CSV table of C-alpha atoms in Angstrom, one decimal:
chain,number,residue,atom,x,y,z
T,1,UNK,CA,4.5,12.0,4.2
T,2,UNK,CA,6.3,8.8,2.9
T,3,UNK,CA,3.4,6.4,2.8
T,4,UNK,CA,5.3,3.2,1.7
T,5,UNK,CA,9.2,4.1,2.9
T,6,UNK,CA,10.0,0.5,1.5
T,7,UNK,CA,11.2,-0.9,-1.5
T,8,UNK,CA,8.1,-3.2,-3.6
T,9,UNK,CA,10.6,-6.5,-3.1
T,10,UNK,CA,10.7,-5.5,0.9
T,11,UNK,CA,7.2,-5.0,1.0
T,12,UNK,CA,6.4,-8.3,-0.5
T,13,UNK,CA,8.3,-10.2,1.9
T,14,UNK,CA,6.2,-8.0,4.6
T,15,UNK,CA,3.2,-9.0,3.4
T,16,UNK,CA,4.5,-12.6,4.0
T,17,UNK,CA,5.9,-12.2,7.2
T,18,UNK,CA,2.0,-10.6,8.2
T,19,UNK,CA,0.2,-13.8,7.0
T,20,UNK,CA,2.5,-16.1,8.8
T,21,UNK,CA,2.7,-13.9,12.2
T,22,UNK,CA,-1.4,-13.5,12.3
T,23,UNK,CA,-1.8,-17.1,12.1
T,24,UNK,CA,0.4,-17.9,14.5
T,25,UNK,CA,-0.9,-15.2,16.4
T,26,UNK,CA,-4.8,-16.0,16.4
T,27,UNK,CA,-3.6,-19.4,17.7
T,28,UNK,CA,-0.9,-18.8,20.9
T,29,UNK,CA,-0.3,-15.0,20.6
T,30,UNK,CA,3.2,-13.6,20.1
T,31,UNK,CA,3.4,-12.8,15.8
T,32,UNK,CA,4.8,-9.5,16.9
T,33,UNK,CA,8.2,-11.0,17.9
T,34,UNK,CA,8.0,-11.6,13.9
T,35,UNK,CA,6.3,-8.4,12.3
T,36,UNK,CA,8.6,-6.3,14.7
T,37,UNK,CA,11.7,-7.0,13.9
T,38,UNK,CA,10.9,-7.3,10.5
T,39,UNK,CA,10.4,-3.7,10.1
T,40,UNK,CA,13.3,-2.6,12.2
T,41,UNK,CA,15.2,-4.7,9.2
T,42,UNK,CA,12.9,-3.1,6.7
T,43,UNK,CA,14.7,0.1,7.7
T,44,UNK,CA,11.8,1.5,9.7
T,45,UNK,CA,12.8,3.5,13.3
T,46,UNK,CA,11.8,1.9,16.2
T,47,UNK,CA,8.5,4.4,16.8
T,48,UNK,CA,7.3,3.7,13.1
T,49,UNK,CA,8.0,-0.1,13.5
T,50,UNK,CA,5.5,-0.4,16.9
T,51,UNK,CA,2.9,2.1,15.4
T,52,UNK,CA,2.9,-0.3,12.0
T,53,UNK,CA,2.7,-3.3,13.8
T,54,UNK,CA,-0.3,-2.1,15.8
T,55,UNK,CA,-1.8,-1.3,12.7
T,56,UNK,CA,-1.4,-4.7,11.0
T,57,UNK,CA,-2.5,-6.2,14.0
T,58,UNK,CA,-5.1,-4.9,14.2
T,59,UNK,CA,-6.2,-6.5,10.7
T,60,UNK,CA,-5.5,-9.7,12.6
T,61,UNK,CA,-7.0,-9.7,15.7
T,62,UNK,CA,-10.3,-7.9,13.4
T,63,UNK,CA,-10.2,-11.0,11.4
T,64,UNK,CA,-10.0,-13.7,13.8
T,65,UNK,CA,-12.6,-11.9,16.0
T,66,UNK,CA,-15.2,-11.6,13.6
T,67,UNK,CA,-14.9,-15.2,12.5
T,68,UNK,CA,-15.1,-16.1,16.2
T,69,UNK,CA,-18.2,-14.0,16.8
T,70,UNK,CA,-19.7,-15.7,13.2
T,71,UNK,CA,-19.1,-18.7,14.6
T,72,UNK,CA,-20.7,-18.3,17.5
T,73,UNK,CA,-17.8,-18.6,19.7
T,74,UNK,CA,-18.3,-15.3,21.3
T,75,UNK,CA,-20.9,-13.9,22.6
T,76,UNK,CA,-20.2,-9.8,22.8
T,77,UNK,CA,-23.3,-8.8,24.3
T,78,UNK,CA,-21.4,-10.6,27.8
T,79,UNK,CA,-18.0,-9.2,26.8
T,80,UNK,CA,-18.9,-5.1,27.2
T,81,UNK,CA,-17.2,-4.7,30.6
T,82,UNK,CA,-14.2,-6.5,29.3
T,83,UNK,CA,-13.6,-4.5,26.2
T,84,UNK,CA,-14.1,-1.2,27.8
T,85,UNK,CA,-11.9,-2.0,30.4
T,86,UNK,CA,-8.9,-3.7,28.0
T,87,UNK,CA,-10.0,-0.4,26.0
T,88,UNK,CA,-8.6,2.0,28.7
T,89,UNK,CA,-6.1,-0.5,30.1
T,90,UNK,CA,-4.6,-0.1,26.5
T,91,UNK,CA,-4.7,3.5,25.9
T,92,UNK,CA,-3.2,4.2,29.1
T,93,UNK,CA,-0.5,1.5,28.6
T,94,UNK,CA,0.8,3.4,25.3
T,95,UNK,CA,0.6,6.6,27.0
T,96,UNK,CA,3.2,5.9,29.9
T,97,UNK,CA,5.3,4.0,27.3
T,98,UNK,CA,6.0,7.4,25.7
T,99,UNK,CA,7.1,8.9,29.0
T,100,UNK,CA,9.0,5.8,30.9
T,101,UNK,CA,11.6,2.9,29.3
T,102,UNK,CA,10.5,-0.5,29.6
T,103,UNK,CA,13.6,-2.0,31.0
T,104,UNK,CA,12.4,-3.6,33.3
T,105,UNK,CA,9.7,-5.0,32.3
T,106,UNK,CA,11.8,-6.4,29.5
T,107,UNK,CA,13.8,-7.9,31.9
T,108,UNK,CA,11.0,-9.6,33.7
T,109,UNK,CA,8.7,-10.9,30.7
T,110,UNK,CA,10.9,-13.7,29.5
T,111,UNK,CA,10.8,-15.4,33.0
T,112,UNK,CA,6.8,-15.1,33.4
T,113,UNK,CA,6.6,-16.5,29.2
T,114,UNK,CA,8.7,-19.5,30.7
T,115,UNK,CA,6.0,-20.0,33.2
T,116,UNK,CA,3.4,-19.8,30.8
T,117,UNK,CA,5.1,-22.5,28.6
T,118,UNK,CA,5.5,-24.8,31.7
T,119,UNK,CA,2.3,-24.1,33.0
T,120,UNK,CA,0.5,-25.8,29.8
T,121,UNK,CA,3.2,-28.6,30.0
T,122,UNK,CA,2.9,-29.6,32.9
T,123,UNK,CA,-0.8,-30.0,33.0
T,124,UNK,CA,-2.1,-31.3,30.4
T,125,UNK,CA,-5.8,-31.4,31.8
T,126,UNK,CA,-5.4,-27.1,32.1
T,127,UNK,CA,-8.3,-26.3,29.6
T,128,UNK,CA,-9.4,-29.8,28.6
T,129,UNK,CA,-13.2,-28.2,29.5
T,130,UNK,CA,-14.8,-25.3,31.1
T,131,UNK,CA,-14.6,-25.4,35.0
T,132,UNK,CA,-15.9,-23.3,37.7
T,133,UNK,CA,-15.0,-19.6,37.3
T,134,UNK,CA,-13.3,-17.6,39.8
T,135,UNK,CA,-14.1,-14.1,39.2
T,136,UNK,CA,-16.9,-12.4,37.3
T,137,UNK,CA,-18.0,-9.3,36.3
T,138,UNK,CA,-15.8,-6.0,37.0
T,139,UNK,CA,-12.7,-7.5,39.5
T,140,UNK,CA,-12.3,-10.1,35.8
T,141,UNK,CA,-12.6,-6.9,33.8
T,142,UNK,CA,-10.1,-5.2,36.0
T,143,UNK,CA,-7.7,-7.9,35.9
T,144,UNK,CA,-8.1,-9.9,32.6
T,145,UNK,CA,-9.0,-6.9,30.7
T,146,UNK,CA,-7.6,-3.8,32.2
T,147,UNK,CA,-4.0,-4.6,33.4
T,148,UNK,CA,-3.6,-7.2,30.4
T,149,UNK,CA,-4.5,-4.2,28.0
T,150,UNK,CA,-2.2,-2.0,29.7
T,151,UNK,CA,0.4,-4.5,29.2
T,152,UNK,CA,-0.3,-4.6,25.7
T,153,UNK,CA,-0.3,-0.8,25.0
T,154,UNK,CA,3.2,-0.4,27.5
T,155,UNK,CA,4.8,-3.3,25.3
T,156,UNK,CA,3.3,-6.0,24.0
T,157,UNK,CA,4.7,-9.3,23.2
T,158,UNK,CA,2.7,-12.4,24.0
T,159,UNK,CA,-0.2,-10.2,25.3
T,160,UNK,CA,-2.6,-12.6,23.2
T,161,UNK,CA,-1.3,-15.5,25.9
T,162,UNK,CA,-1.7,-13.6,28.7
T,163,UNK,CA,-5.2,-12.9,27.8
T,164,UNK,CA,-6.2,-16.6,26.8
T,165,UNK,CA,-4.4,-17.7,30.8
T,166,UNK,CA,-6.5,-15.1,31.9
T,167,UNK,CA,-9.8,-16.5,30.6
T,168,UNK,CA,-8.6,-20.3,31.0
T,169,UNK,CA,-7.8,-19.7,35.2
T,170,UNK,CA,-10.1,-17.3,35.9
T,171,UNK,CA,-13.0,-17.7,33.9
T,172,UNK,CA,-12.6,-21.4,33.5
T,173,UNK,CA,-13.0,-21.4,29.7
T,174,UNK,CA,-11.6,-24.5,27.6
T,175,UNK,CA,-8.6,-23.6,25.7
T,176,UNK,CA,-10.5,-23.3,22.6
T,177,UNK,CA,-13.0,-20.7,24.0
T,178,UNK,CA,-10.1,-18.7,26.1
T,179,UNK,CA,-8.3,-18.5,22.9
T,180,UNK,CA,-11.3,-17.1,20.7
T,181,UNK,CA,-12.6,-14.4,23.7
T,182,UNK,CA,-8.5,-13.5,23.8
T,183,UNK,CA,-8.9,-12.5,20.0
T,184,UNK,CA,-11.6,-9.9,20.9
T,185,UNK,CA,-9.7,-7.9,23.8
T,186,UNK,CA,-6.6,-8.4,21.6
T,187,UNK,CA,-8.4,-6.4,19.1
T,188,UNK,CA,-9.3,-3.9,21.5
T,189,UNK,CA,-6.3,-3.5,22.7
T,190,UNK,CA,-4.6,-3.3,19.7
T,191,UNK,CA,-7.2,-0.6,18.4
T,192,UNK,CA,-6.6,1.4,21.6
T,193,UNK,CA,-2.7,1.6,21.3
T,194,UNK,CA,-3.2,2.6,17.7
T,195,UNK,CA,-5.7,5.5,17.7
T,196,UNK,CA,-2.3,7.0,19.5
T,197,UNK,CA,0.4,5.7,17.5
T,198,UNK,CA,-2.2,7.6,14.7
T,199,UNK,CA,-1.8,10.9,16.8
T,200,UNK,CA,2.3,11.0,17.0
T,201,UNK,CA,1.9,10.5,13.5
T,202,UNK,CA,4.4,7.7,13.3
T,203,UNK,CA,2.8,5.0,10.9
T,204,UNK,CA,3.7,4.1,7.7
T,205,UNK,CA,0.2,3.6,6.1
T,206,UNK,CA,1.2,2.1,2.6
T,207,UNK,CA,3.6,-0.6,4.5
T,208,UNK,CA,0.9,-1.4,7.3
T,209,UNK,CA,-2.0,-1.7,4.7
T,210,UNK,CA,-0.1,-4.1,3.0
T,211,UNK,CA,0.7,-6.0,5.9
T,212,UNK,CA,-2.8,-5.8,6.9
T,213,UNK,CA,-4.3,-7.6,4.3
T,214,UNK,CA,-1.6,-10.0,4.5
T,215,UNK,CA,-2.6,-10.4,8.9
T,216,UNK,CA,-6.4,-10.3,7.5
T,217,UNK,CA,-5.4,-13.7,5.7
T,218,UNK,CA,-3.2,-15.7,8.1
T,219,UNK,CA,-5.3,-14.6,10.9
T,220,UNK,CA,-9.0,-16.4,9.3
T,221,UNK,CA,-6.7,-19.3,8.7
T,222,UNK,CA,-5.7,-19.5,12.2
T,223,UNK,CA,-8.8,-18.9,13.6
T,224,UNK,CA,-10.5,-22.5,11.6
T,225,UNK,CA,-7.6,-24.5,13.1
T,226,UNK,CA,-8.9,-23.0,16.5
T,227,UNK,CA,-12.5,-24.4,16.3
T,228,UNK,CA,-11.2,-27.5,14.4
T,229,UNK,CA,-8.4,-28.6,16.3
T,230,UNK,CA,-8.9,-26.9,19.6
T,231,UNK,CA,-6.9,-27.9,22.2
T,232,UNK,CA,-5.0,-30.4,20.3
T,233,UNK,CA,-3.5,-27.4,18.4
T,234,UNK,CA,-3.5,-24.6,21.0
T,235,UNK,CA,-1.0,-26.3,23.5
T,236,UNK,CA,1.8,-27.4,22.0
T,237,UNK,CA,1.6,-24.1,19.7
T,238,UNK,CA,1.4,-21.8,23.5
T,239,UNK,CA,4.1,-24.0,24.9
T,240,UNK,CA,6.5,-23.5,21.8
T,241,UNK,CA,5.7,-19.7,21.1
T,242,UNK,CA,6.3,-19.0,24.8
T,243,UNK,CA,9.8,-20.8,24.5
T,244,UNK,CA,10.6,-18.7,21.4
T,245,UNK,CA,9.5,-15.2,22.6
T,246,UNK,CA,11.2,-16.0,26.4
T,247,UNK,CA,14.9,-17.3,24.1
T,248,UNK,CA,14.3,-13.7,21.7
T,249,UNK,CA,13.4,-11.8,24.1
T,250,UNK,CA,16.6,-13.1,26.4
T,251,UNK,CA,19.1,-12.5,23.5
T,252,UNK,CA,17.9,-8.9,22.5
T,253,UNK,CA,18.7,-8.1,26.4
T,254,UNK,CA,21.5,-9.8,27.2
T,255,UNK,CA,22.6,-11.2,23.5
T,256,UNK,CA,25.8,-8.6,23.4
T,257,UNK,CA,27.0,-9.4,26.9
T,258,UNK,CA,27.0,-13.3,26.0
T,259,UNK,CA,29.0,-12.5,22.4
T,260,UNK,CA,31.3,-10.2,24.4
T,261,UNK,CA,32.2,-13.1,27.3
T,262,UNK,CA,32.6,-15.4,24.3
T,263,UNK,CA,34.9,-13.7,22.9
T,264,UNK,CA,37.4,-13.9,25.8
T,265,UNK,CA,37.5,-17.2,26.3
């Protein structure tokens, strides 16, 4: 087993690309649409490029969680129900991603991003403070835990967003809290998908530690802006990482057919 498959110079630039993707992902989600592609251009395949990621994200969202549950900004004794629920959500999510293509679903995810984007645009009160909550105890679990974990095992991108709307509109948390409770079930989820990206054997462990230490460090430097800045810092950063991963995501699907018309006219 090849436990770096990089060159020291690549792996360097890895470790980089880590810190910079965890912070940005402790704060609006979405670092894979950095770490991913990076390793594809590292000269990783495609399976060993989503099981590393899910490694070194997993130093990330370990981090940010633990300095969120320090802080006091998480209490996990209420968060049981959740976890085990993202838990399974997640492992089943990477199980049917090894059996089905997610075509479709890459088709789809750009246009629901854009909502997200607009949806903390246009109202700029959404998260300002904690307001009545909709749904409690197992249907939340189901919903904001479950089928956002087995969104994040089947494919990933922005699932740290997905989780923080989840606790904003449901739960009525304030942005800052949403955010910090996202971490956790981000971890979870993260640790789910990886256990079985462990058992295909498919991770480069030399190149993910590395990039772990590096997510370990971006991500604790996030997490301070969080409870500094709050919402101040959240929103425009949810708002612009949802514009970015909606405008990568449209290329990688339809980048060739645009190049291709272009070059007939």
């Amino acid at each position: 087993m090849d436990w770096f498959v990089v060159s020291p110079l690549i792996l360097c630039v890895l470790f980089f690309v880590a810190v910079l993707a965890a912070f940005i992902d402790s704060i609006a989600g979405g670092g894979g649409l950095l770490t991913v592609p990076s390793l594809l251009a590292a000269g990783l395949s495609p399976a060993q490029a989503l099981a590393t990621n899910k490694l070194q994200s997993v130093g990330g969202s370990f981090s940010a969680s633990l300095y969120f549950i320090r802080r006091g900004a998480v209490n996990l004794s209420e968060q049981w129900l959740n976890i085990a629920m993202t838990f399974l959500g997640a492992i089943a999510g990477t199980i049917l991603i090894q059996h089905l293509q997610a075509d479709v679903l890459r088709q789809i995810l750009p246009l629901l991003l854009i909502c997200i984007g607009l949806w903390f645009l246009l109202m700029p009160r959404l998260g300002e403070a904690d307001r009545e909550r909709r749904l409690h105890g197992l249907p939340y679990a189901l919903v904001g835990g479950g089928c956002v974990g087995f969104y994040d095992g089947f494919f990933g991108p922005g699932a740290g967003s997905f989780y923080a709307l989840a606790f904003v509109t449901l739960c009525g948390f304030n942005l800052a809290k949403a955010t910090a409770h996202a971490k956790i079930l981000n971890f979870t989820s993260n640790f789910g998908s990886l256990l079985f990206f462990m058992y295909g054997g498919k991770v480069v462990w030399g190149t993910g530690a590395i990039m772990l230490l590096g997510a370990v460090i971006g991500a604790r430097l996030g997490a301070r802006l969080v409870l500094s800045r709050g919402q101040k810092l959240i929103r425009p950063m949810v708002v612009i990482v949802s514009a970015v991963m909606s405008a990568k995501l449209l290329w990688d699907s339809h980048g060739g057919e645009l190049m291709a018309w272009l070059s007939t006219l």
